[in-house]
């Protein structure tokens, strides 16, 4: 019964990666949920917005690295982030002006807006691949590990190591800062309150004199920032490849819906629920069980509930189950 | 321009474009475009049924197409007898147990009052059912996949003629659509979209990983054909003699003849489906569907069960997509689950439906041909365009190289642009 080793193995392979992934999904889901709540449609282009934001940040990072600007132990991408955000804001405001505004004026059905966002998704996808190419891009620098597995083993004397990558730490810290800032903005400032009012009841908000175009403007700006930060953090943690952002779109939607579409707190909760489920259900518990169980009960198989190939299927299955049994989501977002 | 004149004119334009490709590139390329265009037109027809008649935004088309392909494999491939004796029966029993568990849960939930007891019993039944299923399933699958994994490693099919596989593919897709529809159809349009996308991903994930069923990513090759094989034609003295009397190259001619035969088969299926769709549209059933589409509330007030009708349309449209999927797998001669990607299938078909004019059967077919033609030709045309644009730059300029490399990505951009322009301006 080696409880500590089991705990460390569990933390290393389940808790830490799931928390990091959950933070990334939460940031993405926040963007999706804001657009749904305020602009009232599901934005299928969000994944590729994240890709664009990450791409802009990468280009500026490479430029910084080439002229010798670094950030010490932290990755240079964090310095380049504001520039990436500005580029993404420009892109989103342009698409709003060129495309979405027409349908908003027409009061088009939400499903039309979804199809339009699909068209924009195509264009953004092509644009990102055109500018930076479809291959893997690495742009992380700075220190790699906060604690490496070997250091941990030396410090504690256990046989299992707990490695915490720097990018994981940065993801969690950045996500916490961004979420706090966002909630402060939404709850404590007049603009945030007007956005929430517009989301809750559009007609009353307009009657109270809230300018809808301003609300839309602020929404796109905030979404651009969230998408860029989420995309860059994901790229730092794993690696940047345009195709993976489209695949990320699906767990992000699952997180937003599970938490309740239109509810920012729900988006964060949903992100962590989906991340933890994906990692836990596809994790092979053999190692942990070997530490926990006595010799004769040790498992011979991998003890994996579902194989790792089914990772995306897990988030969908959860999504479908939530849609079946509780369509408003965990935190009672907008009704189905 | 009068609609009666416009439609044949647009078809004539697309036909002319394909003829131009035939002369400029080669007839093989042109016929390849025609064949895939026919299949895409059928898929667009199915999606158009769901969108135009019922306003259902289904972006899980890829899953139904894949199931159609699976249908043709299950019907046409020869059975692997050793695999059947090793674990076939046990796998079927395991699957039956899984289905029985789900049915038992549904029945139990219907009978019990809502509350903690019901939730706990549901969970207990599901957990127990899952473990029994895995206990039956895993050894059977391991046994099946151990039989000649490089060559077969799966259960095989029924060894029936491949043309039967097409309606069977449609039936499989219809079955899946029934399950999907029952769970997801009450939802708002964009929720339905995400749910269908998710379910399609699950179907593809299952096909990629359950080797005992579809060989997973090892792919099933050598699916029997309904038409002659090029190599048989080339080896037959009659054919070579015939080709030589017309001064034609036997190799390319054999390829063209095979493609023409496929085109003929696909055209027959397409015409049957269009005929059925048009007849249905002008029947009492069609009038009811249009009434529901135009004013759902009024139709419900008249006593029409809207959800049931939507489910009906969802199943029919998905069955059509399944038939198209089976046809596509037959054309390719192989089942490659790894190629079923959302960007390629689902969204392209939607561009076809939107461009063709939603709700219009002939429009969907036209959209299918046109968009498929552009999808194939945008790459060479884009490359030519960029070569012309960058011809002023130096030979080894990095920018020129980058632009030339990226020409292939213009496809997606062009598709998105076409979609947006059509939605906005028509």
XYZ file of C-alpha atoms in Angstrom:
762
model
C 0.000 0.000 0.000
C 2.071 2.839 -1.236
C -0.426 5.627 -0.894
C 1.930 8.524 -1.526
C 3.296 7.052 -4.735
C -0.213 6.330 -5.973
C -1.238 9.888 -5.199
C 1.786 11.338 -6.960
C 1.237 9.162 -10.027
C -2.415 10.156 -10.117
C -1.504 13.818 -9.744
C 1.159 13.639 -12.416
C -0.905 11.901 -15.058
C -4.421 13.037 -14.250
C -4.722 16.046 -11.934
C -2.050 18.342 -13.377
C -2.735 17.754 -17.092
C -6.494 17.915 -16.551
C -6.243 21.203 -14.665
C -4.138 22.721 -17.401
C -6.407 21.445 -20.172
C -9.438 22.554 -18.195
C -8.070 26.080 -17.909
C -7.519 26.221 -21.677
C -10.998 24.890 -22.393
C -12.464 27.298 -19.855
C -10.950 30.307 -21.596
C -12.214 29.090 -24.959
C -15.643 28.304 -23.566
C -15.839 31.768 -21.998
C -15.478 33.309 -25.451
C -18.133 31.041 -26.939
C -20.529 31.642 -24.091
C -20.134 35.430 -24.254
C -20.926 35.445 -27.967
C -23.906 33.197 -27.382
C -25.235 35.273 -24.531
C -24.832 38.657 -26.163
C -24.864 38.037 -29.907
C -27.160 35.046 -29.571
C -25.554 32.545 -31.909
C -23.010 29.737 -31.650
C -19.812 30.972 -33.195
C -18.243 28.093 -35.091
C -15.348 30.293 -36.092
C -14.077 30.506 -32.488
C -11.543 27.698 -32.834
C -9.998 29.322 -35.860
C -10.091 32.719 -34.120
C -7.922 31.108 -31.454
C -5.646 29.819 -34.203
C -5.397 33.277 -35.734
C -4.667 34.889 -32.401
C -2.012 32.309 -31.630
C -0.520 32.781 -35.101
C -0.302 36.551 -34.697
C 1.366 36.089 -31.306
C 3.795 33.548 -32.757
C 4.847 35.866 -35.573
C 5.524 38.698 -33.134
C 7.313 36.264 -30.799
C 9.612 35.142 -33.595
C 10.334 38.753 -34.440
C 11.102 39.526 -30.784
C 13.325 36.485 -30.522
C 15.162 37.471 -33.687
C 15.959 40.947 -32.367
C 16.953 39.569 -29.009
C 14.067 40.521 -26.755
C 13.314 37.772 -24.274
C 11.405 37.501 -21.054
C 13.881 35.655 -18.888
C 12.447 32.501 -17.425
C 9.015 33.158 -18.875
C 8.234 32.577 -22.534
C 8.616 35.529 -24.902
C 5.132 34.799 -26.196
C 3.726 36.510 -23.108
C 5.358 39.768 -24.230
C 3.987 39.301 -27.744
C 0.484 38.548 -26.460
C -0.826 42.159 -26.477
C 0.161 42.527 -30.123
C -1.577 39.288 -31.020
C -4.663 40.478 -29.189
C -4.681 43.744 -31.120
C -4.407 41.883 -34.435
C -7.264 39.561 -33.478
C -9.429 42.461 -32.355
C -8.895 44.053 -35.753
C -9.872 40.838 -37.519
C -13.008 40.254 -35.447
C -14.186 43.842 -35.735
C -13.656 43.601 -39.482
C -15.704 40.409 -39.767
C -18.425 41.964 -37.645
C -18.579 45.050 -39.790
C -18.371 43.163 -43.095
C -20.531 40.169 -42.340
C -22.411 39.916 -39.071
C -23.797 43.414 -38.903
C -25.968 42.850 -41.979
C -27.642 39.822 -40.422
C -28.031 41.557 -37.067
C -29.874 44.434 -38.747
C -32.082 41.928 -40.508
C -32.760 40.067 -37.241
C -31.850 36.859 -39.039
C -32.577 33.515 -37.400
C -29.717 32.222 -35.213
C -29.181 29.245 -37.483
C -28.333 31.562 -40.383
C -25.712 33.227 -38.215
C -24.266 29.803 -37.431
C -23.967 28.993 -41.138
C -22.339 32.388 -41.718
C -19.891 31.707 -38.908
C -19.074 28.445 -40.681
C -18.153 30.432 -43.786
C -15.965 32.711 -41.687
C -14.400 29.620 -40.145
C -13.382 28.421 -43.591
C -11.878 31.797 -44.424
C -9.954 32.124 -41.161
C -8.710 28.564 -41.461
C -7.453 29.205 -44.982
C -5.934 32.510 -43.897
C -3.984 30.980 -41.018
C -2.696 28.142 -43.166
C -1.843 30.595 -45.912
C 0.189 32.851 -43.641
C 1.963 30.415 -41.368
C 1.523 27.070 -43.122
C -0.175 23.935 -41.834
C 2.766 22.454 -39.986
C 3.752 22.290 -36.351
C 5.313 25.499 -35.087
C 7.324 25.714 -31.914
C 7.738 29.078 -30.265
C 8.088 28.292 -26.571
C 11.201 29.410 -24.787
C 12.106 30.232 -21.246
C 12.457 27.608 -18.583
C 10.750 24.315 -19.336
C 9.884 22.847 -15.946
C 8.932 24.409 -12.661
C 9.646 21.062 -11.060
C 11.000 18.245 -13.179
C 10.278 14.634 -12.370
C 13.855 13.963 -11.412
C 14.053 16.938 -9.022
C 10.836 15.833 -7.405
C 12.098 12.310 -6.894
C 15.298 13.635 -5.368
C 13.432 16.007 -3.082
C 10.946 13.500 -1.772
C 12.648 10.151 -2.288
C 9.549 8.654 -3.857
C 9.748 6.424 -6.903
C 7.079 8.380 -8.788
C 7.940 11.850 -10.033
C 5.590 14.812 -10.291
C 6.599 17.063 -13.163
C 5.014 20.486 -13.461
C 5.812 22.167 -16.726
C 6.282 25.924 -16.746
C 3.601 26.210 -19.402
C 1.119 24.465 -17.096
C 1.853 26.927 -14.331
C 1.591 29.865 -16.731
C -1.696 28.545 -18.101
C -3.266 28.241 -14.682
C -1.985 31.577 -13.415
C -2.941 33.434 -16.610
C -6.357 31.823 -16.701
C -6.989 32.770 -13.093
C -5.933 36.379 -13.748
C -8.016 36.639 -16.927
C -11.106 35.135 -15.326
C -10.838 37.422 -12.300
C -10.420 40.441 -14.549
C -13.353 39.389 -16.699
C -15.658 38.864 -13.722
C -14.592 42.171 -12.202
C -15.347 43.842 -15.531
C -18.720 42.156 -15.923
C -19.863 42.769 -12.375
C -18.262 46.015 -11.272
C -18.150 48.300 -14.310
C -21.029 50.024 -16.030
C -20.092 48.594 -19.403
C -20.028 45.097 -17.971
C -23.396 45.606 -16.362
C -24.854 46.880 -19.602
C -23.493 43.799 -21.370
C -25.088 41.515 -18.820
C -28.345 43.427 -19.063
C -28.295 43.158 -22.851
C -27.661 39.433 -22.551
C -30.477 38.865 -20.064
C -33.222 40.850 -21.737
C -32.491 42.645 -24.956
C -35.657 44.721 -25.193
C -35.497 46.088 -21.647
C -31.826 46.861 -22.093
C -32.531 48.845 -25.248
C -35.337 50.671 -23.459
C -32.920 51.636 -20.706
C -30.817 53.403 -23.288
C -28.004 50.898 -23.686
C -26.315 51.262 -27.063
C -26.373 47.813 -28.699
C -23.557 48.547 -31.121
C -21.278 49.481 -28.204
C -22.160 46.299 -26.400
C -21.381 44.296 -29.516
C -18.089 46.147 -29.935
C -16.979 45.388 -26.386
C -18.060 41.784 -26.763
C -15.918 41.240 -29.832
C -12.953 42.933 -28.156
C -13.210 40.749 -25.066
C -13.755 37.610 -27.146
C -10.716 38.434 -29.268
C -8.596 38.806 -26.141
C -9.896 35.556 -24.626
C -9.416 33.638 -27.848
C -5.878 34.881 -28.361
C -4.866 34.109 -24.785
C -6.462 30.659 -24.917
C -4.891 29.878 -28.284
C -1.434 31.040 -27.247
C -1.531 29.155 -23.944
C -2.583 26.000 -25.759
C 0.186 26.493 -28.298
C 2.760 27.010 -25.539
C 1.605 23.946 -23.670
C 1.281 21.560 -26.584
C 2.351 22.977 -29.924
C 0.843 25.180 -32.590
C -0.787 23.376 -35.491
C -3.728 25.046 -37.254
C -5.738 21.856 -37.562
C -5.853 21.126 -33.832
C -7.725 24.343 -33.148
C -10.643 23.187 -35.209
C -10.645 19.953 -33.243
C -10.529 21.930 -29.984
C -13.709 23.728 -31.010
C -15.761 20.682 -30.226
C -14.713 20.145 -26.578
C -14.999 23.915 -26.124
C -18.619 23.831 -27.227
C -19.179 20.816 -25.034
C -17.767 22.736 -22.047
C -19.876 25.796 -22.753
C -23.064 23.774 -23.119
C -22.401 21.548 -20.117
C -21.855 24.603 -17.965
C -24.847 26.394 -19.388
C -24.575 28.481 -22.562
C -24.588 32.185 -21.794
C -23.334 31.786 -18.223
C -19.634 32.682 -17.767
C -19.283 30.793 -14.487
C -20.792 27.779 -16.194
C -18.240 27.990 -18.984
C -15.390 27.687 -16.492
C -17.033 24.865 -14.573
C -17.888 23.116 -17.828
C -14.311 23.418 -19.027
C -12.981 21.650 -15.966
C -15.722 19.020 -15.976
C -14.988 18.111 -19.582
C -11.221 18.162 -19.098
C -11.286 16.013 -15.991
C -13.733 13.541 -17.536
C -11.698 13.209 -20.702
C -8.471 12.571 -18.846
C -9.884 10.371 -16.079
C -11.986 8.128 -18.279
C -9.172 7.455 -20.713
C -6.410 7.073 -18.117
C -4.934 3.634 -17.529
C -5.246 3.153 -13.803
C -2.986 0.111 -13.713
C -0.037 1.966 -12.210
C -2.070 3.680 -9.514
C -3.852 0.464 -8.619
C -0.572 -1.437 -8.365
C 0.524 1.038 -5.707
C -2.750 0.876 -3.862
C -3.757 -2.759 -3.917
C -2.082 -5.710 -2.203
C 0.038 -8.024 -4.370
C -2.473 -10.710 -5.153
C -5.177 -8.261 -6.307
C -2.941 -6.386 -8.716
C -4.510 -5.814 -12.147
C -2.991 -7.437 -15.221
C -4.779 -5.314 -17.807
C -4.447 -1.590 -18.287
C -7.663 -0.840 -16.396
C -8.655 1.820 -18.859
C -12.347 2.615 -18.993
C -12.125 3.698 -22.623
C -9.124 3.726 -24.896
C -7.369 7.049 -25.474
C -8.648 7.171 -29.028
C -12.062 7.895 -27.585
C -10.957 11.120 -25.859
C -13.080 13.386 -28.029
C -15.913 10.915 -27.961
C -15.985 11.278 -24.163
C -16.641 15.014 -24.272
C -19.375 14.462 -26.830
C -20.968 11.699 -24.890
C -21.067 14.000 -21.860
C -22.486 16.763 -24.036
C -25.227 14.514 -25.398
C -26.075 13.232 -21.921
C -26.297 16.783 -20.575
C -28.465 17.828 -23.531
C -30.743 14.886 -22.832
C -31.165 15.290 -19.117
C -30.444 18.922 -18.342
C -30.398 21.036 -21.503
C -29.918 24.289 -19.649
C -26.597 22.998 -18.365
C -25.152 22.849 -14.885
C -25.550 26.534 -14.175
C -28.844 27.202 -15.908
C -27.788 29.115 -18.996
C -30.146 30.043 -21.827
C -32.764 27.397 -22.503
C -32.280 24.862 -25.303
C -34.397 35.363 -66.286
C -37.307 32.945 -65.984
C -36.614 30.053 -63.601
C -37.620 27.566 -66.278
C -34.847 28.942 -68.434
C -32.318 29.574 -65.668
C -32.031 26.042 -64.316
C -31.251 24.228 -67.574
C -28.860 27.068 -68.422
C -26.932 26.620 -65.169
C -26.760 22.876 -65.723
C -25.526 23.536 -69.253
C -22.816 25.839 -67.869
C -21.584 23.197 -65.429
C -21.685 20.568 -68.188
C -19.683 22.885 -70.430
C -17.101 23.467 -67.674
C -16.655 19.719 -67.304
C -16.281 19.323 -71.072
C -13.612 22.012 -71.031
C -11.789 20.080 -68.301
C -12.054 16.977 -70.427
C -10.388 18.656 -73.365
C -7.832 20.700 -71.431
C -6.806 18.176 -68.746
C -8.001 14.722 -69.640
C -11.205 12.778 -69.880
C -10.242 10.662 -66.897
C -10.066 13.772 -64.733
C -13.358 15.059 -66.084
C -15.117 11.750 -65.469
C -13.635 11.570 -61.983
C -15.183 14.947 -61.284
C -18.499 13.757 -62.725
C -18.560 10.652 -60.522
C -17.766 12.448 -57.281
C -20.100 15.236 -58.393
C -22.929 12.718 -58.702
C -22.221 11.363 -55.227
C -21.979 14.858 -53.760
C -25.235 15.769 -55.489
C -26.973 12.857 -53.765
C -25.566 13.896 -50.392
C -26.684 17.472 -51.046
C -30.133 16.101 -51.889
C -30.318 14.344 -48.531
C -29.164 17.383 -46.584
C -31.506 19.603 -48.579
C -34.401 17.393 -47.507
C -33.518 17.977 -43.869
C -32.849 21.699 -44.206
C -35.418 22.697 -46.796
C -38.359 20.633 -45.587
C -37.762 20.711 -41.837
C -35.237 23.448 -41.113
C -32.888 20.963 -39.407
C -29.263 22.009 -39.263
C -27.470 18.659 -39.365
C -23.695 18.903 -39.502
C -23.127 15.277 -38.625
C -23.417 14.177 -42.251
C -19.959 12.677 -42.109
C -21.113 10.068 -39.601
C -23.969 8.889 -41.804
C -21.773 8.772 -44.876
C -19.255 6.676 -42.951
C -22.001 4.322 -41.828
C -23.067 3.953 -45.446
C -19.542 2.964 -46.336
C -19.542 0.477 -43.477
C -22.770 -0.952 -44.898
C -21.163 -1.709 -48.223
C -18.240 -3.398 -46.431
C -20.555 -5.495 -44.268
C -22.525 -6.654 -47.289
C -19.907 -7.136 -49.942
C -16.715 -8.336 -48.306
C -16.291 -12.097 -47.934
C -16.753 -13.446 -44.409
C -13.669 -14.405 -42.407
C -14.745 -17.801 -41.123
C -11.978 -18.282 -38.556
C -12.790 -14.938 -36.985
C -16.474 -15.845 -36.776
C -15.732 -19.115 -35.043
C -13.156 -17.482 -32.754
C -15.309 -14.751 -31.357
C -18.140 -13.738 -33.667
C -20.958 -15.167 -31.581
C -19.586 -13.796 -28.327
C -19.295 -10.293 -29.810
C -22.926 -10.437 -30.920
C -24.003 -11.597 -27.456
C -21.978 -8.782 -25.882
C -23.573 -6.179 -28.170
C -27.014 -7.588 -27.406
C -26.243 -7.296 -23.696
C -25.260 -3.664 -24.154
C -28.440 -2.863 -26.027
C -30.492 -4.777 -23.440
C -28.919 -2.717 -20.638
C -29.858 0.548 -22.313
C -33.390 -0.648 -23.041
C -33.721 -1.859 -19.440
C -32.605 1.532 -18.155
C -35.132 3.348 -20.348
C -37.977 1.063 -19.341
C -37.062 1.271 -15.682
C -36.903 5.060 -15.782
C -40.310 5.193 -17.392
C -41.787 2.962 -14.701
C -40.234 4.524 -11.609
C -41.100 7.849 -10.057
C -38.453 10.550 -10.300
C -36.235 10.720 -7.287
C -33.085 9.495 -5.656
C -34.023 5.794 -5.911
C -34.445 6.082 -9.660
C -31.135 7.892 -10.129
C -29.254 5.363 -8.014
C -30.872 2.412 -9.774
C -30.045 3.928 -13.177
C -26.421 4.376 -12.207
C -26.190 0.901 -10.720
C -27.750 -0.710 -13.783
C -25.499 1.246 -16.148
C -22.320 0.409 -14.235
C -23.239 -3.276 -13.941
C -24.225 -3.440 -17.599
C -20.979 -1.751 -18.653
C -18.776 -4.194 -16.795
C -20.703 -7.243 -18.012
C -20.469 -5.891 -21.542
C -16.708 -5.402 -21.282
C -16.253 -8.845 -19.716
C -18.045 -10.438 -22.679
C -16.700 -8.093 -25.312
C -12.965 -7.686 -24.746
C -11.840 -11.341 -25.047
C -14.027 -11.853 -28.123
C -12.538 -8.799 -29.826
C -9.006 -9.856 -28.946
C -9.664 -13.293 -30.447
C -11.108 -11.864 -33.655
C -8.328 -9.363 -34.140
C -5.708 -12.031 -33.570
C -6.779 -13.920 -36.710
C -4.390 -12.735 -39.414
C -4.262 -9.093 -38.302
C -2.252 -7.973 -41.309
C -4.656 -9.401 -43.847
C -8.011 -9.462 -42.154
C -8.246 -9.210 -38.350
C -11.960 -8.540 -38.568
C -15.254 -10.282 -39.030
C -15.587 -9.634 -42.735
C -18.939 -9.249 -44.417
C -21.723 -11.320 -45.847
C -20.283 -11.882 -49.300
C -23.388 -10.629 -51.089
C -23.403 -8.569 -54.318
C -22.117 -5.079 -53.652
C -25.159 -3.290 -55.107
C -27.193 -4.633 -52.179
C -24.722 -2.844 -49.948
C -26.018 0.531 -51.099
C -29.522 0.273 -49.628
C -28.068 -1.539 -46.596
C -25.767 1.437 -46.048
C -28.821 3.642 -46.237
C -30.575 1.452 -43.646
C -27.610 1.616 -41.253
C -27.539 5.395 -41.571
C -31.304 5.491 -41.033
C -30.954 3.449 -37.844
C -28.284 5.767 -36.493
C -30.410 8.758 -37.516
C -33.320 7.349 -35.533
C -31.171 7.176 -32.393
C -29.685 10.618 -32.992
C -33.078 12.111 -33.814
C -34.768 10.677 -30.762
C -32.152 12.225 -28.504
C -31.385 15.499 -30.225
C -34.398 16.644 -32.218
C -36.228 18.573 -29.530
C -33.362 21.049 -29.247
C -32.766 24.507 -30.621
C -31.153 24.679 -34.049
C -27.578 25.383 -32.979
C -27.731 22.856 -30.131
C -28.895 20.275 -32.666
C -25.975 21.199 -34.887
C -23.423 20.645 -32.136
C -25.112 17.437 -30.997
C -25.122 15.988 -34.518
C -21.491 16.992 -35.020
C -20.592 15.273 -31.768
C -22.446 12.107 -32.640
C -20.794 11.986 -36.037
C -17.413 12.258 -34.296
C -18.361 9.375 -32.015
C -19.389 7.222 -34.991
C -16.117 7.938 -36.767
C -14.124 7.284 -33.585
C -15.850 3.918 -33.223
C -15.130 3.014 -36.838
C -11.503 4.023 -36.476
C -10.950 1.984 -33.331
C -13.125 -1.079 -33.528
C -10.836 -3.128 -35.707
C -12.996 -6.216 -35.383
C -15.759 -4.417 -37.289
C -14.105 -2.307 -39.947
C -10.366 -2.939 -39.588
C -10.117 0.555 -38.136
C -7.288 2.593 -39.574
C -5.867 -0.459 -41.313
C -8.620 0.156 -43.890
C -10.635 -2.387 -45.818
C -9.323 -2.691 -49.345
C -10.429 -4.649 -52.335
C -14.144 -4.088 -51.942
C -15.872 -5.944 -54.800
C -17.084 -3.808 -57.678
C -20.310 -3.730 -59.633
C -18.454 -2.871 -62.861
C -15.565 -4.385 -64.781
C -11.992 -3.944 -63.623
C -9.626 -1.956 -65.815
C -7.036 -4.715 -65.737
C -9.562 -7.289 -66.954
C -10.511 -5.019 -69.825
C -6.895 -4.448 -70.729
C -6.236 -8.189 -70.750
C -9.238 -9.044 -72.882
C -8.322 -9.377 -76.553
C -11.800 -8.260 -77.656
C -11.502 -4.973 -75.863
C -7.993 -4.219 -77.065
C -9.038 -5.005 -80.654
C -12.075 -2.752 -80.337
C -10.002 0.079 -78.927
C -7.483 -0.220 -81.711
C -10.091 0.032 -84.447
C -10.850 3.510 -83.070
C -7.143 4.340 -82.642
C -7.614 4.702 -78.881
C -5.076 3.881 -76.166
C -6.421 0.700 -74.483
C -5.172 1.647 -71.029
C -6.786 5.088 -70.810
C -9.867 3.823 -72.628
C -10.355 0.996 -70.133
C -10.180 3.562 -67.336
C -12.666 5.802 -69.096
C -15.083 2.930 -69.745
C -14.991 1.919 -66.056
C -15.617 5.490 -64.941
C -18.457 5.813 -67.448
C -20.059 2.651 -66.079
C -19.900 4.022 -62.546
C -21.302 7.313 -63.788
C -24.169 5.454 -65.390
C -24.977 3.548 -62.189
C -24.754 6.672 -60.040
C -26.889 8.636 -62.482
C -29.611 5.983 -62.269
C -29.585 6.185 -58.451
C -29.630 9.985 -58.544
C -32.525 10.082 -60.993
C -34.524 7.587 -58.914
C -33.948 9.663 -55.789
C -34.865 12.932 -57.494
C -38.004 11.356 -58.940
C -38.975 10.082 -55.475
C -38.232 13.449 -53.886
C -40.210 15.431 -56.459
C -43.157 13.030 -56.247
C -43.114 13.284 -52.474
C -42.972 17.053 -52.619
C -46.146 17.215 -54.704
C -48.046 14.646 -52.674
C -50.278 15.185 -49.610
C -47.289 14.264 -47.438
C -45.200 16.912 -49.170
C -47.881 19.528 -48.696
C -48.001 18.669 -45.007
C -44.212 19.022 -44.732
C -44.338 22.407 -46.444
C -47.148 23.489 -44.143
C -45.033 22.573 -41.142
C -42.053 24.392 -42.606
C -44.003 27.539 -43.336
C -45.806 27.832 -40.013
C -45.043 25.261 -37.369
C -47.432 26.639 -34.800
C -50.381 26.581 -37.196
C -49.523 23.059 -38.308
C -49.435 21.898 -34.681
C -52.761 23.583 -34.080
C -54.110 21.532 -36.988
C -53.035 18.422 -35.108
C -49.810 17.543 -36.927
C -47.160 15.931 -34.750
C -44.283 18.166 -35.757
C -41.531 16.344 -33.864
C -42.494 13.019 -35.420
C -42.467 14.541 -38.900
C -39.089 16.107 -38.246
C -37.785 12.737 -37.133
C -39.150 11.190 -40.327
C -37.390 13.754 -42.496
C -34.186 13.434 -40.492
C -34.163 9.670 -41.015
C -34.954 9.933 -44.742
C -32.310 12.578 -45.383
C -29.697 10.606 -43.460
C -30.615 7.412 -45.317
C -29.961 9.214 -48.603
C -26.572 10.350 -47.278
C -25.890 6.755 -46.246
C -26.617 5.498 -49.753
C -24.230 8.110 -51.118
C -21.608 6.996 -48.609
C -21.963 3.377 -49.718
C -21.617 4.469 -53.346
C -18.515 6.464 -52.526
C -16.868 3.517 -50.767
C -17.663 1.315 -53.757
C -16.171 3.894 -56.115
C -12.998 4.109 -54.022
C -12.908 0.348 -53.625
C -11.810 0.828 -50.024
C -13.089 1.951 -46.651
C -10.715 4.457 -45.075
C -12.219 5.776 -41.816
C -9.343 8.187 -41.403
C -10.467 10.239 -44.399
C -13.861 11.140 -42.987
C -13.069 14.650 -41.842
C -15.629 17.302 -41.007
C -14.095 20.021 -43.165
C -14.080 17.870 -46.248
C -17.535 16.402 -46.040
C -20.008 18.095 -43.843
C -19.274 21.728 -44.486
C -18.636 21.256 -48.188
C -22.034 19.606 -48.573
C -23.587 22.531 -46.723
C -21.934 24.976 -49.101
C -23.482 22.959 -51.935
C -26.942 23.116 -50.387
C -26.744 26.836 -49.662
C -25.400 27.660 -53.102
C -28.052 25.535 -54.749
C -30.821 27.322 -52.924
C -32.196 25.624 -49.853
C -35.396 23.681 -50.313
C -34.938 23.152 -54.034
C -34.091 19.586 -55.106
C -32.702 20.432 -58.516
C -30.834 23.326 -56.940
C -29.165 20.960 -54.500
C -28.049 18.704 -57.355
C -26.724 21.666 -59.317
C -24.990 22.974 -56.213
C -23.432 19.566 -55.710
C -21.913 19.493 -59.187
C -20.809 23.121 -59.218
C -19.166 23.185 -55.814
C -17.470 19.847 -56.343
C -16.124 21.080 -59.658
C -14.737 24.219 -58.043
C -13.375 22.303 -55.076
C -11.302 20.151 -57.410
C -10.322 22.873 -59.853
C -9.584 25.700 -57.417
C -6.267 24.139 -56.533
C -4.742 24.066 -60.045
C -6.404 27.337 -60.982
C -5.180 28.947 -57.770
C -1.689 27.648 -58.397
C -1.770 29.038 -61.929
C -3.076 32.363 -60.630
C -0.367 32.657 -58.012
C 2.294 31.633 -60.517
C 1.121 34.454 -62.777
C 1.017 36.939 -59.910
C 4.454 36.024 -58.623
C 6.048 35.743 -62.054
C 7.475 39.209 -61.486
C 9.386 38.095 -58.387
C 12.873 36.608 -58.422
C 13.189 32.856 -58.910
C 14.446 32.005 -55.428
C 12.500 34.634 -53.507
C 11.272 33.249 -50.183
C 7.985 35.081 -50.578
C 7.376 33.503 -53.974
C 8.149 30.053 -52.607
C 5.853 30.589 -49.645
C 3.019 31.856 -51.834
C 3.362 28.952 -54.234
C 3.349 26.468 -51.351
C 0.289 28.051 -49.831
C -1.704 28.068 -53.050
C -3.284 24.799 -51.989
C -4.875 26.480 -48.988
C -6.795 28.851 -51.211
C -9.413 26.119 -51.539
C -10.846 26.611 -48.081
C -10.724 30.365 -48.344
C -12.556 30.269 -51.685
C -15.236 27.936 -50.334
C -15.842 30.168 -47.349
C -15.994 33.223 -49.556
C -18.470 31.566 -51.929
C -20.666 30.554 -48.982
C -20.707 34.053 -47.525
C -21.328 35.748 -50.870
C -24.188 33.423 -51.787
C -25.807 33.756 -48.369
C -25.588 37.498 -48.526
C -26.504 38.256 -52.090
C -29.063 35.669 -53.128
